Short mmCIF file of C-alpha atoms in Angstrom, two decimals:
data_model
loop_
_atom_site.label_atom_id
_atom_site.label_comp_id
_atom_site.label_asym_id
_atom_site.label_seq_id
_atom_site.Cartn_x
_atom_site.Cartn_y
_atom_site.Cartn_z
CA UNK A 1 0.00 0.02 0.00
CA UNK A 2 1.16 3.59 -0.57
CA UNK A 3 3.20 5.18 2.18
CA UNK A 4 2.81 8.42 4.07
CA UNK A 5 6.16 9.88 5.17
CA UNK A 6 6.48 12.41 7.98
CA UNK A 7 9.47 14.46 9.05
CA UNK A 8 10.99 15.01 11.43
CA UNK A 9 10.21 11.94 13.54
CA UNK A 10 11.12 13.83 16.74
CA UNK A 11 11.33 17.53 17.40
CA UNK A 12 12.27 19.43 20.56
CA UNK A 13 11.94 23.17 20.59
CA UNK A 14 11.80 26.08 22.99
CA UNK A 15 8.58 27.80 23.91
CA UNK A 16 7.73 30.53 21.37
CA UNK A 17 9.45 28.93 18.42
CA UNK A 18 7.80 28.48 15.06
CA UNK A 19 7.27 24.76 14.36
CA UNK A 20 6.96 23.05 11.00
CA UNK A 21 6.09 19.36 10.50
CA UNK A 22 6.07 17.90 7.01
CA UNK A 23 4.15 15.12 5.35
CA UNK A 24 4.57 13.64 1.91
CA UNK A 25 2.62 11.00 0.05
CA UNK A 26 3.09 9.12 -3.21
CA UNK A 27 -0.15 9.10 -5.25
CA UNK A 28 -3.31 11.07 -5.70
CA UNK A 29 -5.43 11.66 -2.61
CA UNK A 30 -8.95 12.99 -2.01
CA UNK A 31 -8.16 14.39 1.43
CA UNK A 32 -5.33 14.79 3.94
CA UNK A 33 -5.83 14.91 7.69
CA UNK A 34 -3.68 16.29 10.48
CA UNK A 35 -4.36 14.65 13.86
CA UNK A 36 -3.01 15.29 17.33
CA UNK A 37 -2.36 12.52 19.85
CA UNK A 38 -1.76 13.65 23.43
CA UNK A 39 0.40 11.77 25.97
CA UNK A 40 -2.78 10.25 27.39
CA UNK A 41 -3.33 8.59 24.00
CA UNK A 42 -6.50 10.28 22.75
CA UNK A 43 -6.56 11.30 19.08
CA UNK A 44 -8.18 14.53 17.88
CA UNK A 45 -8.69 15.61 14.34
CA UNK A 46 -7.10 19.06 13.72
CA UNK A 47 -7.63 19.65 10.00
CA UNK A 48 -8.90 18.05 6.89
CA UNK A 49 -7.50 19.46 3.68
CA UNK A 50 -8.02 18.80 -0.01
CA UNK A 51 -6.37 22.02 -1.26
CA UNK A 52 -4.87 25.29 -0.15
CA UNK A 53 -4.54 26.31 3.43
CA UNK A 54 -6.49 26.22 6.71
CA UNK A 55 -5.90 28.08 9.98
CA UNK A 56 -7.23 27.43 13.44
CA UNK A 57 -5.79 29.55 16.22
CA UNK A 58 -2.02 29.14 16.22
CA UNK A 59 -2.16 26.11 13.88
CA UNK A 60 -1.82 26.42 10.10
CA UNK A 61 -2.00 23.53 7.64
CA UNK A 62 -1.09 23.79 3.98
CA UNK A 63 -1.17 21.32 1.12
CA UNK A 64 0.44 21.32 -2.33
CA UNK A 65 -1.38 18.80 -4.44
CA UNK A 66 1.12 18.95 -7.32
CA UNK A 67 4.07 18.24 -5.02
CA UNK A 68 2.13 15.74 -2.92
CA UNK A 69 3.20 17.52 0.21
CA UNK A 70 1.56 19.03 3.25
CA UNK A 71 2.93 21.05 6.22
CA UNK A 72 1.59 21.73 9.69
CA UNK A 73 2.85 24.91 11.31
CA UNK A 74 2.55 26.00 14.90
CA UNK A 75 3.14 29.64 15.68
CA UNK A 76 4.23 30.87 19.12
CA UNK A 77 4.58 27.31 20.37
CA UNK A 78 3.68 26.44 23.97
CA UNK A 79 4.45 23.43 26.22
CA UNK A 80 0.79 22.41 25.86
CA UNK A 81 1.43 21.81 22.17
CA UNK A 82 3.64 18.87 23.16
CA UNK A 83 2.07 15.85 21.48
CA UNK A 84 2.42 13.46 18.58
CA UNK A 85 1.19 14.97 15.30
CA UNK A 86 -0.05 12.48 12.75
CA UNK A 87 -0.57 12.95 9.02
CA UNK A 88 -3.12 10.67 7.38
CA UNK A 89 -4.39 10.54 3.82
CA UNK A 90 -7.48 9.22 2.08
CA UNK A 91 -6.38 7.92 -1.27
CA UNK A 92 -8.42 8.78 -4.32
CA UNK A 93 -10.89 5.99 -4.81
CA UNK A 94 -10.11 4.73 -1.38
CA UNK A 95 -13.67 5.31 -0.37
CA UNK A 96 -14.72 3.80 2.87
CA UNK A 97 -11.68 1.74 3.67
CA UNK A 98 -10.16 4.25 5.99
CA UNK A 99 -7.10 6.41 6.19
CA UNK A 100 -3.42 5.62 5.63
CA UNK A 101 -1.38 7.05 8.47
CA UNK A 102 2.17 8.34 8.86
CA UNK A 103 4.18 7.22 11.86
CA UNK A 104 3.79 10.58 13.58
CA UNK A 105 6.06 13.41 14.71
CA UNK A 106 6.77 13.53 18.42
CA UNK A 107 6.93 17.22 19.41
CA UNK A 108 8.22 18.47 22.76
CA UNK A 109 8.04 22.16 23.61
CA UNK A 110 10.29 23.11 26.47
CA UNK A 111 9.46 26.10 28.68
CA UNK B 27 -23.20 13.76 23.36
CA UNK B 28 -20.44 11.27 24.32
CA UNK B 29 -18.96 10.79 20.83
CA UNK B 30 -17.14 7.46 20.43
CA UNK B 31 -16.88 5.34 23.58
CA UNK B 32 -14.51 2.35 23.91
CA UNK B 33 -14.40 -0.15 26.72
CA UNK B 34 -12.37 -1.38 28.42
CA UNK B 35 -9.52 1.16 28.61
CA UNK B 36 -6.95 -1.49 29.67
CA UNK B 37 -6.85 -5.28 29.55
CA UNK B 38 -4.34 -8.01 30.06
CA UNK B 39 -5.07 -11.35 28.38
CA UNK B 40 -3.34 -14.69 28.52
CA UNK B 41 -2.28 -16.37 25.30
CA UNK B 42 -5.27 -18.23 23.83
CA UNK B 43 -7.97 -16.24 25.66
CA UNK B 44 -10.72 -14.40 23.78
CA UNK B 45 -12.26 -11.06 24.38
CA UNK B 46 -14.45 -8.39 22.79
CA UNK B 47 -13.45 -4.73 22.59
CA UNK B 48 -16.61 -2.61 22.69
CA UNK B 49 -17.17 0.53 20.61
CA UNK B 50 -20.29 2.64 20.51
CA UNK B 51 -21.04 6.02 18.97
CA UNK B 52 -23.99 8.36 19.51
CA UNK B 53 -23.51 10.57 16.44
CA UNK B 54 -25.51 8.32 14.02
CA UNK B 55 -22.48 7.89 11.80
CA UNK B 56 -22.72 5.13 9.21
CA UNK B 57 -18.93 4.68 8.81
CA UNK B 58 -16.98 3.06 11.61
CA UNK B 59 -13.38 1.74 11.83
CA UNK B 60 -11.07 -0.28 14.05
CA UNK B 61 -7.37 0.59 14.03
CA UNK B 62 -4.38 -0.75 15.93
CA UNK B 63 -1.36 1.33 16.87
CA UNK B 64 1.93 -0.37 17.55
CA UNK B 65 4.96 1.53 19.01
CA UNK B 66 6.77 3.52 16.33
CA UNK B 67 4.27 2.63 13.67
CA UNK B 68 1.33 4.39 12.10
CA UNK B 69 -2.20 3.29 12.88
CA UNK B 70 -3.32 0.37 10.71
CA UNK B 71 -6.86 -0.45 9.70
CA UNK B 72 -8.21 -3.74 10.98
CA UNK B 73 -11.84 -3.71 9.87
CA UNK B 74 -14.33 -1.14 8.78
CA UNK B 75 -18.12 -0.83 8.33
CA UNK B 76 -20.18 1.36 6.08
CA UNK B 77 -23.40 0.71 7.89
CA UNK B 78 -25.41 -1.77 9.97
CA UNK B 79 -24.91 -5.29 8.59
CA UNK B 80 -21.98 -4.37 6.35
CA UNK B 81 -18.35 -4.95 7.32
CA UNK B 82 -15.11 -5.45 5.39
CA UNK B 83 -11.50 -6.26 6.03
CA UNK B 84 -8.81 -3.64 6.30
CA UNK B 85 -5.08 -4.00 6.07
CA UNK B 86 -4.48 -6.27 9.12
CA UNK B 87 -7.63 -8.35 9.78
CA UNK B 88 -6.10 -11.72 10.75
CA UNK B 89 -7.01 -12.85 14.24
CA UNK B 90 -9.92 -10.47 14.53
CA UNK B 91 -13.63 -10.48 13.81
CA UNK B 92 -16.30 -7.75 13.82
CA UNK B 93 -20.06 -7.39 13.64
CA UNK B 94 -22.34 -4.41 13.09
CA UNK B 95 -25.87 -5.21 14.13
CA UNK B 96 -26.77 -1.57 14.87
CA UNK B 97 -25.56 1.84 13.67
CA UNK B 98 -24.26 2.62 17.17
CA UNK B 99 -22.17 -0.44 17.97
CA UNK B 100 -19.13 -1.94 16.33
CA UNK B 101 -17.46 -4.56 18.58
CA UNK B 102 -14.09 -6.11 17.74
CA UNK B 103 -13.58 -9.76 18.71
CA UNK B 104 -10.18 -11.30 19.40
CA UNK B 105 -10.17 -15.09 19.25
CA UNK B 106 -7.23 -17.05 20.57
CA UNK B 107 -5.18 -13.99 21.60
CA UNK B 108 -1.51 -13.97 20.66
CA UNK B 109 1.37 -11.78 21.84
CA UNK B 110 1.43 -10.12 18.39
CA UNK B 111 -1.97 -8.62 19.25
CA UNK B 112 -0.49 -6.56 22.04
CA UNK B 113 -1.28 -3.05 20.89
CA UNK B 114 -3.45 -0.01 21.43
CA UNK B 115 -6.78 -0.29 19.66
CA UNK B 116 -8.76 2.70 18.44
CA UNK B 117 -12.32 2.76 17.23
CA UNK B 118 -13.42 5.67 15.05
CA UNK B 119 -16.53 6.86 13.26
CA UNK B 120 -16.65 9.31 10.39
CA UNK B 121 -18.92 11.87 8.84
CA UNK B 122 -17.95 13.51 5.56
CA UNK B 123 -14.36 12.32 5.91
CA UNK B 124 -13.83 13.75 9.42
CA UNK B 125 -12.96 10.90 11.74
CA UNK B 126 -13.85 10.91 15.43
CA UNK B 127 -11.73 8.64 17.61
CA UNK B 128 -12.41 6.80 20.83
CA UNK B 129 -9.96 7.05 23.74
CA UNK B 130 -8.37 3.71 22.88
CA UNK B 131 -8.03 0.30 24.55
CA UNK B 132 -4.55 -0.73 25.67
CA UNK B 133 -4.27 -4.51 25.35
CA UNK B 134 -1.42 -6.72 26.52
CA UNK B 135 -1.29 -10.41 25.66
CA UNK B 136 1.07 -12.35 27.90
#
């Protein structure tokens, strides 16, 4: 099955830094998701994108369909942003059979 | 509105035992999914359902069974548990491609 690659795998930054997490995929998709998994294990959907850019608070997600690449940015990072960020894609024609997930980026924001 | 509820949160099984992981959602979603998450790996789809009475295999279905008798419930059955089934299991439901996840069940098979 087609892969979803995320980078970096681990990222430690200082509070206030601008954070970028990258996601690339290999074939056409109908949607890309960014998810957040907190240390307690729960998974929350942050964004769903099929084109362009979305913003929610300090989080910004972009996607470039031609380059098969998406980025998640966090502005003015805070220790509470520490979590695993997961990119997942729904392949074109994938229909109901679920998402394909990256391995996640483990982000730690130090005070 | 509880969303997606999974029980139990934790379980330890002995090799060869069986158990059912429960999943229920109160959002009237037709699409439901079971994933497993292994350390250092992305979530992988075990089974999915597009509505009551309809289920299909995902990427890693071996050793598992599901049923979907109602829209709300989508239990996952483990028969003859094996150490390879030690994992964290997530149930999810979806509406217009947005997936809503349960809190997960952490299962150890010893």
